[in-house]
Short mmCIF file of C-alpha atoms and ligand atoms in Angstrom, two decimals:
data_model
loop_
_atom_site.label_atom_id
_atom_site.label_comp_id
_atom_site.label_asym_id
_atom_site.label_seq_id
_atom_site.Cartn_x
_atom_site.Cartn_y
_atom_site.Cartn_z
CA UNK R 219 -11.34 128.25 67.12
CA UNK R 220 -14.74 129.04 65.38
CA UNK R 221 -17.68 128.26 67.15
CA UNK R 222 -21.15 127.48 65.78
CA UNK R 223 -23.78 130.19 66.22
CA UNK R 224 -26.05 127.41 67.63
CA UNK R 225 -23.52 126.87 70.51
CA UNK R 226 -22.97 130.48 70.82
CA UNK R 227 -26.69 131.42 71.35
CA UNK R 228 -26.73 128.59 74.27
CA UNK R 229 -23.93 130.02 76.11
CA UNK R 230 -24.09 129.75 79.77
CA UNK R 231 -21.78 132.76 80.16
CA UNK R 232 -20.10 135.72 78.34
CA UNK R 233 -16.93 135.02 76.52
CA UNK R 234 -13.90 137.50 75.66
CA UNK R 235 -12.52 135.97 72.64
CA UNK R 236 -15.13 134.57 70.40
CA UNK R 237 -14.78 133.55 66.44
CA UNK R 238 -17.77 133.03 64.32
CA UNK R 239 -18.36 132.79 60.93
CA UNK R 240 -21.62 132.90 58.46
CA UNK R 241 -23.66 134.72 55.95
CA UNK R 242 -25.23 138.11 56.71
CA UNK R 243 -29.09 138.15 56.77
CA UNK R 244 -29.31 141.89 57.23
CA UNK R 245 -27.32 144.81 58.10
CA UNK R 246 -28.26 148.14 59.88
CA UNK R 247 -25.97 151.05 59.93
CA UNK R 248 -25.84 154.13 62.18
CA UNK R 249 -22.90 156.80 62.22
CA UNK R 250 -20.64 155.06 64.63
CA UNK R 251 -21.62 151.33 64.18
CA UNK R 252 -23.28 148.60 62.09
CA UNK R 253 -25.72 145.99 63.36
CA UNK R 254 -25.26 142.58 61.48
CA UNK R 255 -27.62 139.74 61.78
CA UNK R 256 -25.43 136.73 61.15
CA UNK R 257 -26.49 133.05 60.58
CA UNK R 258 -24.53 130.08 59.93
CA UNK R 259 -27.33 127.60 59.42
CA UNK R 260 -26.81 125.68 62.41
CA UNK R 261 -29.69 126.83 63.88
CA UNK R 262 -32.96 129.09 63.10
CA UNK R 263 -31.53 132.05 65.24
CA UNK R 264 -29.09 134.84 64.15
CA UNK R 265 -26.47 136.42 66.22
CA UNK R 266 -26.70 139.98 66.43
CA UNK R 267 -23.16 141.41 66.06
CA UNK R 268 -22.16 145.29 66.65
CA UNK R 269 -19.35 146.50 64.56
CA UNK R 270 -17.85 149.80 65.34
CA UNK R 271 -16.57 151.88 62.77
CA UNK R 272 -12.69 151.81 62.88
CA UNK R 273 -12.11 148.23 63.97
CA UNK R 274 -9.99 146.24 61.76
CA UNK R 275 -11.94 145.18 58.58
CA UNK R 276 -14.39 147.69 59.04
CA UNK R 277 -13.29 149.54 55.80
CA UNK R 278 -15.39 146.83 54.18
CA UNK R 279 -18.61 147.10 56.08
CA UNK R 280 -20.37 148.67 53.32
CA UNK R 281 -19.65 145.81 51.17
CA UNK R 282 -20.89 143.51 53.83
CA UNK R 283 -24.43 143.23 51.98
CA UNK R 284 -27.18 140.51 52.60
CA UNK R 285 -25.88 137.06 51.44
CA UNK R 286 -22.24 137.98 51.99
CA UNK R 287 -19.91 135.72 53.94
CA UNK R 288 -17.80 137.03 56.85
CA UNK R 289 -15.85 135.96 59.78
CA UNK R 290 -15.89 138.06 62.99
CA UNK R 291 -13.95 138.23 66.26
CA UNK R 292 -15.11 139.64 69.47
CA UNK R 293 -16.71 139.46 72.84
CA UNK R 294 -19.95 137.83 73.75
CA UNK R 295 -21.90 140.05 76.09
CA UNK R 296 -25.34 140.00 77.39
CA UNK R 297 -27.57 141.62 75.02
CA UNK R 298 -29.68 144.83 76.11
CA UNK R 299 -32.03 144.26 73.46
CA UNK R 300 -35.34 142.34 74.10
CA UNK R 301 -35.83 138.72 72.77
CA UNK R 302 -32.18 137.82 72.71
CA UNK R 303 -29.72 136.77 75.52
CA UNK R 304 -26.34 137.58 73.81
CA UNK R 305 -25.06 139.67 71.12
CA UNK R 306 -21.51 140.16 69.91
CA UNK R 307 -19.23 143.12 69.96
CA UNK R 308 -16.83 142.87 67.24
CA UNK R 309 -13.23 143.36 67.60
CA UNK R 310 -12.58 142.63 64.10
CA UNK R 311 -14.52 141.87 60.92
CA UNK R 312 -13.47 139.96 57.52
CA UNK R 313 -15.28 139.86 54.47
CA UNK R 314 -14.81 136.54 52.97
CA UNK R 315 -17.03 136.59 50.02
CA UNK R 316 -19.16 139.36 48.71
CA UNK R 317 -22.89 139.24 47.40
CA UNK R 318 -23.64 141.68 44.69
CA UNK R 319 -27.05 143.47 44.62
CA UNK R 320 -28.61 140.41 42.38
CA UNK R 321 -28.34 137.99 45.38
CA UNK R 322 -31.85 136.66 45.05
CA UNK R 323 -32.54 136.03 48.87
CA UNK R 324 -32.98 139.65 49.86
CA UNK R 325 -35.22 140.04 52.96
CA UNK R 326 -38.82 139.94 51.40
CA UNK R 327 -40.70 136.56 51.30
CA UNK R 328 -40.36 134.41 48.00
CA UNK R 329 -42.75 131.87 46.80
CA UNK R 330 -41.80 128.12 47.06
CA UNK R 331 -42.11 127.84 43.38
CA UNK R 332 -39.40 130.49 43.01
CA UNK R 333 -37.29 129.06 45.71
CA UNK R 334 -37.34 125.72 44.15
CA UNK R 335 -35.77 127.27 40.87
CA UNK R 336 -32.85 128.29 43.21
CA UNK R 337 -32.61 125.07 44.95
CA UNK R 338 -28.74 125.72 45.45
CA UNK R 339 -29.57 128.82 47.52
CA UNK R 340 -32.73 128.17 49.29
CA UNK R 341 -31.16 126.31 52.35
CA UNK R 342 -29.99 129.81 53.34
CA UNK R 343 -33.65 130.73 54.02
CA UNK R 344 -35.26 130.16 57.49
CA UNK R 345 -37.86 127.71 56.25
CA UNK R 346 -35.41 125.69 54.22
CA UNK R 347 -32.85 125.66 56.74
CA UNK R 348 -35.24 124.27 59.17
CA UNK R 349 -36.63 121.49 56.93
CA UNK R 350 -33.22 120.31 56.12
CA UNK R 351 -32.05 120.33 59.74
CA UNK R 352 -35.19 118.49 60.56
CA UNK R 353 -34.73 116.10 57.72
CA UNK R 354 -31.10 115.47 59.27
CA UNK R 355 -32.41 114.63 62.73
CA UNK R 356 -35.35 112.70 61.44
CA UNK R 357 -32.82 110.22 59.49
CA UNK R 358 -30.72 109.76 62.83
CA UNK R 359 -34.09 109.20 64.74
CA UNK R 360 -34.86 106.41 62.24
CA UNK R 361 -31.56 104.76 62.88
CA UNK R 362 -32.15 105.18 66.53
CA UNK R 363 -35.44 103.62 66.62
CA UNK R 364 -34.32 100.43 64.72
CA UNK R 365 -30.79 100.12 66.52
CA UNK R 366 -32.26 100.50 69.83
CA UNK R 367 -34.63 97.44 69.00
CA UNK R 368 -31.77 95.37 67.91
CA UNK R 369 -32.55 95.59 64.12
CA UNK R 370 -29.68 95.11 61.82
CA UNK R 371 -29.13 97.97 59.25
CA UNK R 372 -28.56 96.25 55.79
CA UNK R 373 -27.45 97.92 52.59
CA UNK R 374 -29.52 96.51 49.65
CA UNK R 375 -28.41 97.02 46.18
CA UNK R 376 -29.29 100.25 44.29
CA UNK R 377 -28.86 98.39 40.83
CA UNK R 378 -30.94 95.40 40.48
CA UNK R 379 -32.44 93.28 37.74
CA UNK R 380 -35.95 92.53 39.72
CA UNK R 381 -39.14 94.73 39.69
CA UNK R 382 -40.14 94.33 43.34
CA UNK R 383 -43.65 96.11 43.01
CA UNK R 384 -44.18 94.73 39.55
CA UNK R 385 -45.57 98.00 38.53
CA UNK R 386 -43.02 98.49 35.59
CA UNK R 387 -41.93 101.99 36.84
CA UNK R 388 -38.28 101.34 36.88
CA UNK R 389 -35.39 103.56 35.53
CA UNK R 390 -33.11 101.39 33.15
CA UNK R 391 -29.22 101.49 33.91
CA UNK R 392 -27.26 100.62 30.69
CA UNK R 393 -23.95 101.27 29.02
CA UNK R 394 -25.10 100.25 25.79
CA UNK R 395 -24.61 102.96 22.90
CA UNK R 396 -27.75 104.15 21.38
CA UNK R 397 -27.65 101.98 18.39
CA UNK R 398 -27.41 98.83 20.64
CA UNK R 399 -29.99 99.77 23.28
CA UNK R 400 -31.89 96.46 22.85
CA UNK R 401 -29.34 94.25 22.96
CA UNK R 402 -29.76 92.97 26.68
CA UNK R 403 -27.05 90.42 26.58
CA UNK R 404 -24.44 92.82 25.34
CA UNK R 405 -25.22 95.23 28.32
CA UNK R 406 -23.02 95.64 31.22
CA UNK R 407 -24.55 93.12 33.39
CA UNK R 408 -25.46 90.82 30.57
CA UNK R 409 -29.11 91.47 31.22
CA UNK R 410 -31.32 94.25 31.64
CA UNK R 411 -30.61 96.34 34.93
CA UNK R 412 -32.67 99.05 36.78
CA UNK R 413 -32.61 101.25 39.57
CA UNK R 414 -34.23 99.76 42.39
CA UNK R 415 -37.96 100.69 43.47
CA UNK R 416 -37.66 99.16 46.79
CA UNK R 417 -34.88 96.90 48.65
CA UNK R 418 -37.72 94.52 50.25
CA UNK R 419 -37.07 91.40 48.13
CA UNK R 420 -33.20 91.64 49.10
CA UNK R 421 -34.14 92.69 52.82
CA UNK R 422 -36.12 89.55 53.41
CA UNK R 423 -33.19 87.39 52.30
CA UNK R 424 -31.38 88.95 55.25
CA UNK R 425 -34.57 88.85 57.65
CA UNK R 426 -34.46 85.32 56.91
CA UNK R 427 -31.05 84.93 58.45
CA UNK R 428 -30.64 87.73 61.04
CA UNK R 429 -34.32 87.95 62.08
CA UNK R 430 -34.81 91.78 62.27
CA UNK R 431 -33.29 94.08 59.74
CA UNK R 432 -33.97 97.26 58.28
CA UNK R 433 -33.03 99.22 54.91
CA UNK R 434 -32.82 103.00 54.70
CA UNK R 435 -31.65 104.47 51.22
CA UNK R 436 -32.54 105.86 48.19
CA UNK R 437 -35.21 104.27 45.79
CA UNK R 438 -36.29 105.24 42.28
CA UNK R 439 -39.83 105.08 40.46
CA UNK R 440 -40.30 106.24 36.65
CA UNK R 441 -43.92 107.03 38.02
CA UNK R 442 -45.17 109.78 35.50
CA UNK R 443 -47.46 111.18 38.22
CA UNK R 444 -46.84 114.93 38.52
CA UNK R 445 -48.21 115.25 42.26
CA UNK R 446 -47.26 117.05 45.39
CA UNK R 447 -46.58 113.52 47.06
CA UNK R 448 -44.61 111.61 44.30
CA UNK R 449 -40.82 111.86 43.46
CA UNK R 450 -38.84 109.92 40.93
CA UNK R 451 -35.93 109.62 43.62
CA UNK R 452 -37.00 109.13 47.34
CA UNK R 453 -35.66 107.48 50.42
CA UNK R 454 -37.45 104.60 51.83
CA UNK R 455 -37.10 102.98 55.31
CA UNK R 456 -37.96 99.05 54.85
CA UNK R 457 -37.82 97.06 58.09
CA UNK R 458 -38.25 93.13 57.59
CA UNK R 459 -39.05 90.87 60.60
CA UNK R 460 -38.90 87.32 60.73
CA UNK R 461 -41.38 85.36 62.76
CA UNK R 462 -43.83 88.09 62.32
CA UNK R 463 -47.52 88.33 60.97
CA UNK R 464 -49.67 91.14 59.74
CA UNK R 465 -50.71 92.17 63.17
CA UNK R 466 -47.05 92.48 64.43
CA UNK R 467 -46.18 94.25 61.43
CA UNK R 468 -48.82 96.98 61.82
CA UNK R 469 -47.72 97.43 65.40
CA UNK R 470 -44.10 98.18 64.30
CA UNK R 471 -45.25 100.78 61.40
CA UNK R 472 -47.53 102.66 63.88
CA UNK R 473 -44.87 102.63 66.56
CA UNK R 474 -42.18 104.03 63.90
CA UNK R 475 -44.55 106.73 63.11
CA UNK R 476 -45.18 107.82 66.52
CA UNK R 477 -41.51 107.72 67.44
CA UNK R 478 -40.59 109.95 64.77
CA UNK R 479 -43.66 112.38 65.49
CA UNK R 480 -42.49 112.44 68.91
CA UNK R 481 -38.87 112.99 68.00
CA UNK R 482 -40.16 116.18 65.72
CA UNK R 483 -41.78 117.44 68.79
CA UNK R 484 -39.18 117.06 71.43
CA UNK R 485 -35.97 117.75 69.44
CA UNK R 486 -37.03 120.02 66.75
CA UNK R 487 -34.70 122.81 68.33
CA UNK R 488 -36.83 125.69 67.62
CA UNK R 489 -37.56 124.63 63.89
CA UNK R 490 -41.16 123.76 64.48
CA UNK R 491 -42.02 127.32 65.21
CA UNK R 492 -40.93 128.44 61.91
CA UNK R 493 -43.24 125.49 60.25
CA UNK R 494 -46.11 126.82 62.33
CA UNK R 495 -45.40 130.30 61.42
CA UNK R 496 -45.07 129.61 57.41
CA UNK R 497 -46.72 126.48 56.74
CA UNK R 498 -49.06 125.03 59.14
CA UNK R 499 -50.66 126.70 61.98
CA UNK R 500 -51.97 123.53 63.63
CA UNK R 501 -48.98 121.34 63.26
CA UNK R 502 -47.99 120.99 66.88
CA UNK R 503 -51.32 120.45 67.99
CA UNK R 504 -51.73 117.64 65.25
CA UNK R 505 -48.32 116.10 65.93
CA UNK R 506 -49.16 115.82 69.76
CA UNK R 507 -52.43 114.31 69.02
CA UNK R 508 -51.09 111.69 66.60
CA UNK R 509 -48.25 110.79 69.12
CA UNK R 510 -50.68 110.32 72.05
CA UNK R 511 -53.65 108.41 70.49
CA UNK R 512 -54.10 105.04 69.09
CA UNK R 513 -54.58 104.72 65.20
CA UNK R 514 -57.60 103.37 63.86
CA UNK R 515 -57.53 99.98 62.02
CA UNK R 516 -59.91 98.77 59.43
CA UNK R 517 -60.00 96.18 56.67
CA UNK R 518 -60.01 97.70 53.08
CA UNK R 519 -63.61 96.20 52.54
CA UNK R 520 -65.13 98.18 55.60
CA UNK R 521 -63.07 101.07 54.32
CA UNK R 522 -64.80 100.82 50.87
CA UNK R 523 -68.37 100.42 52.81
CA UNK R 524 -67.72 103.51 54.73
CA UNK R 525 -66.68 105.64 51.64
CA UNK R 526 -69.35 104.41 49.77
CA UNK R 527 -71.95 105.24 52.23
CA UNK R 528 -70.20 108.71 52.87
CA UNK R 529 -72.49 110.46 50.19
CA UNK R 530 -69.53 112.34 49.15
CA UNK R 531 -68.82 113.04 45.39
CA UNK R 532 -65.17 111.59 44.60
CA UNK R 533 -63.50 112.12 41.36
CA UNK R 534 -62.15 108.45 41.37
CA UNK R 535 -64.94 105.79 41.79
CA UNK R 536 -65.07 103.70 44.99
CA UNK R 537 -65.72 100.02 44.32
CA UNK R 538 -64.29 96.98 45.95
CA UNK R 539 -61.27 95.81 43.72
CA UNK R 540 -60.36 99.75 43.03
CA UNK R 541 -57.21 101.09 44.50
CA UNK R 542 -57.91 103.70 47.28
CA UNK R 543 -57.03 107.27 45.88
CA UNK R 544 -55.47 110.02 47.66
CA UNK R 545 -58.91 111.74 47.93
CA UNK R 546 -60.46 108.41 49.55
CA UNK R 547 -57.45 108.24 52.10
CA UNK R 548 -57.81 111.82 52.99
CA UNK R 549 -61.57 111.43 53.65
CA UNK R 550 -60.97 108.43 55.77
CA UNK R 551 -58.18 110.24 57.98
CA UNK R 552 -59.41 113.69 57.84
CA UNK R 553 -63.00 113.68 57.89
CA UNK R 554 -64.35 110.55 59.03
CA UNK R 555 -61.93 109.18 61.50
CA UNK R 556 -59.94 112.44 62.24
CA UNK R 557 -56.66 110.39 62.96
CA UNK R 558 -54.25 107.96 61.24
CA UNK R 559 -55.81 104.94 59.77
CA UNK R 560 -54.35 101.54 59.09
CA UNK R 561 -56.17 99.85 56.19
CA UNK R 562 -55.33 96.24 55.70
CA UNK R 563 -56.44 92.96 53.98
CA UNK R 564 -56.45 94.29 50.21
CA UNK R 565 -57.93 92.54 47.18
CA UNK R 566 -55.03 90.08 45.79
CA UNK R 567 -55.62 91.72 42.34
CA UNK R 568 -54.42 95.08 43.31
CA UNK R 569 -51.26 94.11 45.19
CA UNK R 570 -47.88 92.64 44.24
CA UNK R 571 -46.84 88.93 44.05
CA UNK R 572 -45.29 88.68 47.36
CA UNK R 573 -47.95 89.35 49.63
CA UNK R 574 -49.38 86.50 51.83
CA UNK R 575 -52.92 85.27 50.58
CA UNK R 576 -55.53 85.09 53.15
CA UNK R 577 -57.71 82.17 53.98
CA UNK R 578 -60.52 83.76 52.04
CA UNK R 579 -58.54 83.27 48.94
CA UNK R 580 -59.65 86.87 47.87
CA UNK R 581 -57.49 89.24 49.94
CA UNK R 582 -54.00 89.42 50.86
CA UNK R 583 -52.24 90.48 54.03
CA UNK R 584 -51.46 93.99 52.87
CA UNK R 585 -51.36 97.28 55.04
CA UNK R 586 -51.22 100.77 54.39
CA UNK R 587 -50.83 103.46 57.07
CA UNK R 588 -52.67 106.53 56.05
CA UNK R 589 -52.08 109.89 57.72
CA UNK R 590 -54.25 113.18 57.51
CA UNK R 591 -52.86 115.84 54.82
CA UNK R 592 -50.98 113.22 53.23
CA UNK R 593 -52.50 109.92 52.70
CA UNK R 594 -50.44 106.90 52.29
CA UNK R 595 -47.30 106.91 54.50
CA UNK R 596 -46.46 103.40 54.72
CA UNK R 597 -47.36 100.42 52.87
CA UNK R 598 -46.42 96.77 53.80
CA UNK R 599 -47.50 93.27 54.26
CA UNK R 600 -46.87 89.85 55.50
CA UNK R 601 -45.04 87.86 52.88
CA UNK R 602 -46.09 84.84 51.33
CA UNK R 603 -44.01 82.01 52.78
CA UNK R 604 -45.55 78.95 51.18
CA UNK R 605 -43.60 77.85 48.38
CA UNK R 606 -46.34 76.39 46.35
CA UNK R 607 -48.47 79.49 46.60
CA UNK R 608 -45.44 81.81 45.76
CA UNK R 609 -44.87 79.75 42.55
CA UNK R 610 -48.44 80.24 41.48
CA UNK R 611 -48.25 83.92 42.33
CA UNK R 612 -45.12 84.26 40.07
CA UNK R 613 -47.18 82.53 37.18
CA UNK R 614 -50.20 84.61 37.89
CA UNK R 615 -48.35 87.77 37.88
CA UNK R 616 -46.32 86.84 34.58
CA UNK R 617 -42.91 86.78 36.41
CA UNK R 618 -40.11 84.43 35.43
CA UNK R 619 -39.57 81.83 38.19
CA UNK R 620 -35.94 81.51 37.35
CA UNK R 621 -35.12 85.24 37.94
CA UNK R 622 -36.59 84.81 41.18
CA UNK R 623 -35.06 81.54 42.11
CA UNK R 624 -33.08 82.89 44.94
CA UNK R 625 -36.12 84.60 46.29
CA UNK R 626 -38.28 81.18 46.36
CA UNK R 627 -35.38 79.30 47.91
CA UNK R 628 -36.07 81.39 51.23
CA UNK R 629 -39.27 79.39 51.29
CA UNK R 630 -37.60 76.15 50.12
CA UNK R 631 -35.06 76.08 52.84
CA UNK R 632 -36.33 76.92 56.26
CA UNK R 633 -39.27 78.96 55.42
CA UNK R 634 -40.73 81.36 58.22
CA UNK R 635 -43.49 83.74 58.63
CA UNK R 636 -42.35 87.40 58.09
CA UNK R 637 -43.56 90.76 57.18
CA UNK R 638 -42.21 94.26 56.69
CA UNK R 639 -43.22 97.59 55.40
CA UNK R 640 -41.75 100.49 53.37
CA UNK R 641 -42.08 104.03 54.85
CA UNK R 642 -41.66 106.92 52.40
CA UNK R 643 -39.25 109.02 54.33
CA UNK R 644 -40.06 112.36 52.48
CA UNK R 645 -43.82 111.51 53.23
CA UNK R 646 -42.86 111.39 56.88
CA UNK R 647 -41.06 114.52 56.75
CA UNK R 648 -43.88 116.30 55.10
CA UNK R 649 -46.16 115.01 57.83
CA UNK R 650 -43.71 116.10 60.67
CA UNK R 651 -43.16 119.74 59.30
CA UNK R 652 -46.45 120.41 57.49
CA UNK R 653 -44.76 121.32 54.31
CA UNK R 654 -47.20 120.39 51.70
CA UNK R 655 -45.09 119.62 48.71
CA UNK R 656 -42.57 116.68 48.34
CA UNK R 657 -40.34 118.83 46.27
CA UNK R 658 -39.73 121.08 49.37
CA UNK R 659 -38.37 118.31 51.72
CA UNK R 660 -35.92 117.01 49.22
CA UNK R 661 -32.72 118.93 48.94
CA UNK R 662 -32.66 118.55 44.96
CA UNK R 663 -36.09 116.89 43.75
CA UNK R 664 -36.20 114.68 40.77
CA UNK R 665 -39.73 114.74 39.01
CA UNK R 666 -40.85 114.26 35.71
CA UNK R 667 -39.16 116.85 33.36
CA UNK R 668 -37.14 118.05 36.28
CA UNK R 669 -33.44 116.95 36.96
CA UNK R 670 -31.78 120.33 37.59
CA UNK R 671 -28.76 121.08 39.66
O1 4AD G 200 -46.32 101.22 49.19
P1 4AD G 200 -44.95 100.78 48.38
O2 4AD G 200 -44.66 100.87 47.00
O3 4AD G 200 -44.33 99.83 48.97
C1 4AD G 200 -43.15 98.98 48.67
O4 4AD G 200 -42.25 99.49 47.80
C2 4AD G 200 -42.76 97.78 49.46
N1 4AD G 200 -41.96 97.01 48.81
C3 4AD G 200 -42.17 98.09 50.90
C4 4AD G 200 -42.16 97.01 51.73
O5 4AD G 200 -43.02 96.11 52.15
N2 4AD G 200 -40.92 96.70 52.15
O6 4AD G 200 -43.91 102.09 48.83
C5 4AD G 200 -43.65 102.28 50.20
C6 4AD G 200 -43.83 103.88 50.52
C7 4AD G 200 -45.21 104.54 50.35
O7 4AD G 200 -46.08 104.24 51.43
C8 4AD G 200 -44.92 106.04 50.31
O8 4AD G 200 -44.70 106.34 51.56
C9 4AD G 200 -43.57 105.81 49.83
O9 4AD G 200 -43.00 104.43 49.88
N3 4AD G 200 -43.56 106.06 48.32
C10 4AD G 200 -43.12 107.36 47.70
N4 4AD G 200 -42.75 108.20 48.22
C11 4AD G 200 -42.38 109.33 47.32
N5 4AD G 200 -42.48 109.29 45.97
C12 4AD G 200 -42.93 108.39 45.44
N6 4AD G 200 -43.10 108.11 44.06
C13 4AD G 200 -43.19 107.15 46.27
N7 4AD G 200 -43.94 106.02 46.00
C14 4AD G 200 -44.03 105.36 47.20
MG1 MG G 201 -48.30 101.45 48.42
#
C-alpha cells in the first residue's frame, strides 16, 4: 500500500517494502544512479530517493524532471546524509506523468504575484503547501474549540433575502433573463435574493433555542475595495451565545484568537519554519506573545482620544463618529499598545441595526478585536433584545419591518440577552502565518476583477 511521505519521514524503523508516490522537486544524476527529491504535499519535507541505473523503470529516469509524477518502490534505510533521518533505495520507479520543460515551478523562487496567476499549481510550492495545510488544521481547530465547549454547529443559508450588515454590498442571485432583470416578483424566489454577507441573523434564531451555537462557512461581499485584507468570498466563524452580554462576548472572541494562535504554534508540523523563512521572521515570537498576554480593552471614545493625541499624521481623519481605518487600528496595536486591542462601545451611527443601544443613548455594544499587522480580525456585539428599541432601529435604518418579522419574533417570544461575533477566517490565517495578502491564504481568491479558476 502507498504510504504518505509525512509518515515515512516520521518512521521509527527501516522498512523493506515501501511504496510512495509524489511529484519530483529535483533530480541530480551521477553515472550509476540518480538522486530524486520527492514531495507528495502531505508535509514540508521531501523524501530523498536513490535510483540506480538498471532498476525497472530507470530507462525513463531522464524524463523524470521537476514537476513529473512518479511512483517508487524500494527500501527505507537510514540516511548517511546530514539533516535527514531516512532515505529510500529504489527497487523500481514508474513515471506516471511527465512535466515538460515549460513547467512553471522550476527550482528558483517566484514572486507571489506570479504564483497567484498559476493558482492551480502553486500548492506544489513549499510556501503554499504550508499555507493550505495550515488552513486545514485551523479549520479543524475552530470546530474543536466550539465542540469542546458544547457549541452547536448550525448551517445557515448561503442564499438569503436579508442584508445583515445593511451595507448594500450583496451579490444578487437571479435566474431572470437579461431583459427581465428588474422583475423581482417573477424571479426564482418571488423576490430579490442575494449571497449572504453573514449568517448572524439566522444564527441568532438558533442561539435563542439551543443556547450556544456557531456557524462556519462562506460569506460574500461585493465590496469594491481592492486591499490586501478584503476578499469578495471569504469564510466567517460566527458564534452566537444566549444569556450573554458584551463582556462575555469579548471573553469568547479573545479566547478563540488565543486558542487558534496556540494551535498554530503547537501543531504546525514544521510549517511555521517556512513562514518564518519566507514571509515573517518574527512570527513565532509574535504568536507566543499573543498567546501568553491579555489583550488590551478600550472604549471607542478613548481610542479616538489616543489617536488624536498621538501627533501622528493619518491619511484619514480621526474624529468621534467616524469609522476607525486600518491605519488607525494598526497604530493602536503596533505602535501604542504593541499587542491585540479590543475596542468596544462604538457610536450607534456607524454600526448596524441589530446592536444593543447602551444607556448613554449614543453608543452601541459593538466590539472589534484588532491585531498587529492586520487590524480588525473580529467584529461583534451584544444584540438588541428589546422589541421596541429594535423596531425603532428598523425605522431608523430604513428596513422593512415585515421582511424582518421573523427576527423581531425572537424579541416578542421569550427574548433573552444574547451576543456574538464574526471572525474572518482568512484574516486569522494571515495572522497565524504572517502572509500579508489575503489572496495568498485562499485557494482561489475572488477579488474585484478577478474570478479565474
Ligand atoms: O465586522 P463584520 O462585517 O461583522 C459581521 O458580519 C457580523 N454580522 C458578525 C457577527 O456579529 N456575527 O465581519 C466580521 C469579520 C471581520 O472582523 C473581518 O475579520 C471579516 O469578517 N471580514 C472580511 N474578511 C475578508 N474579506 C472581507 N471583505 C471581509 N469583511 C469582513
Ligand atoms: Mg466589522
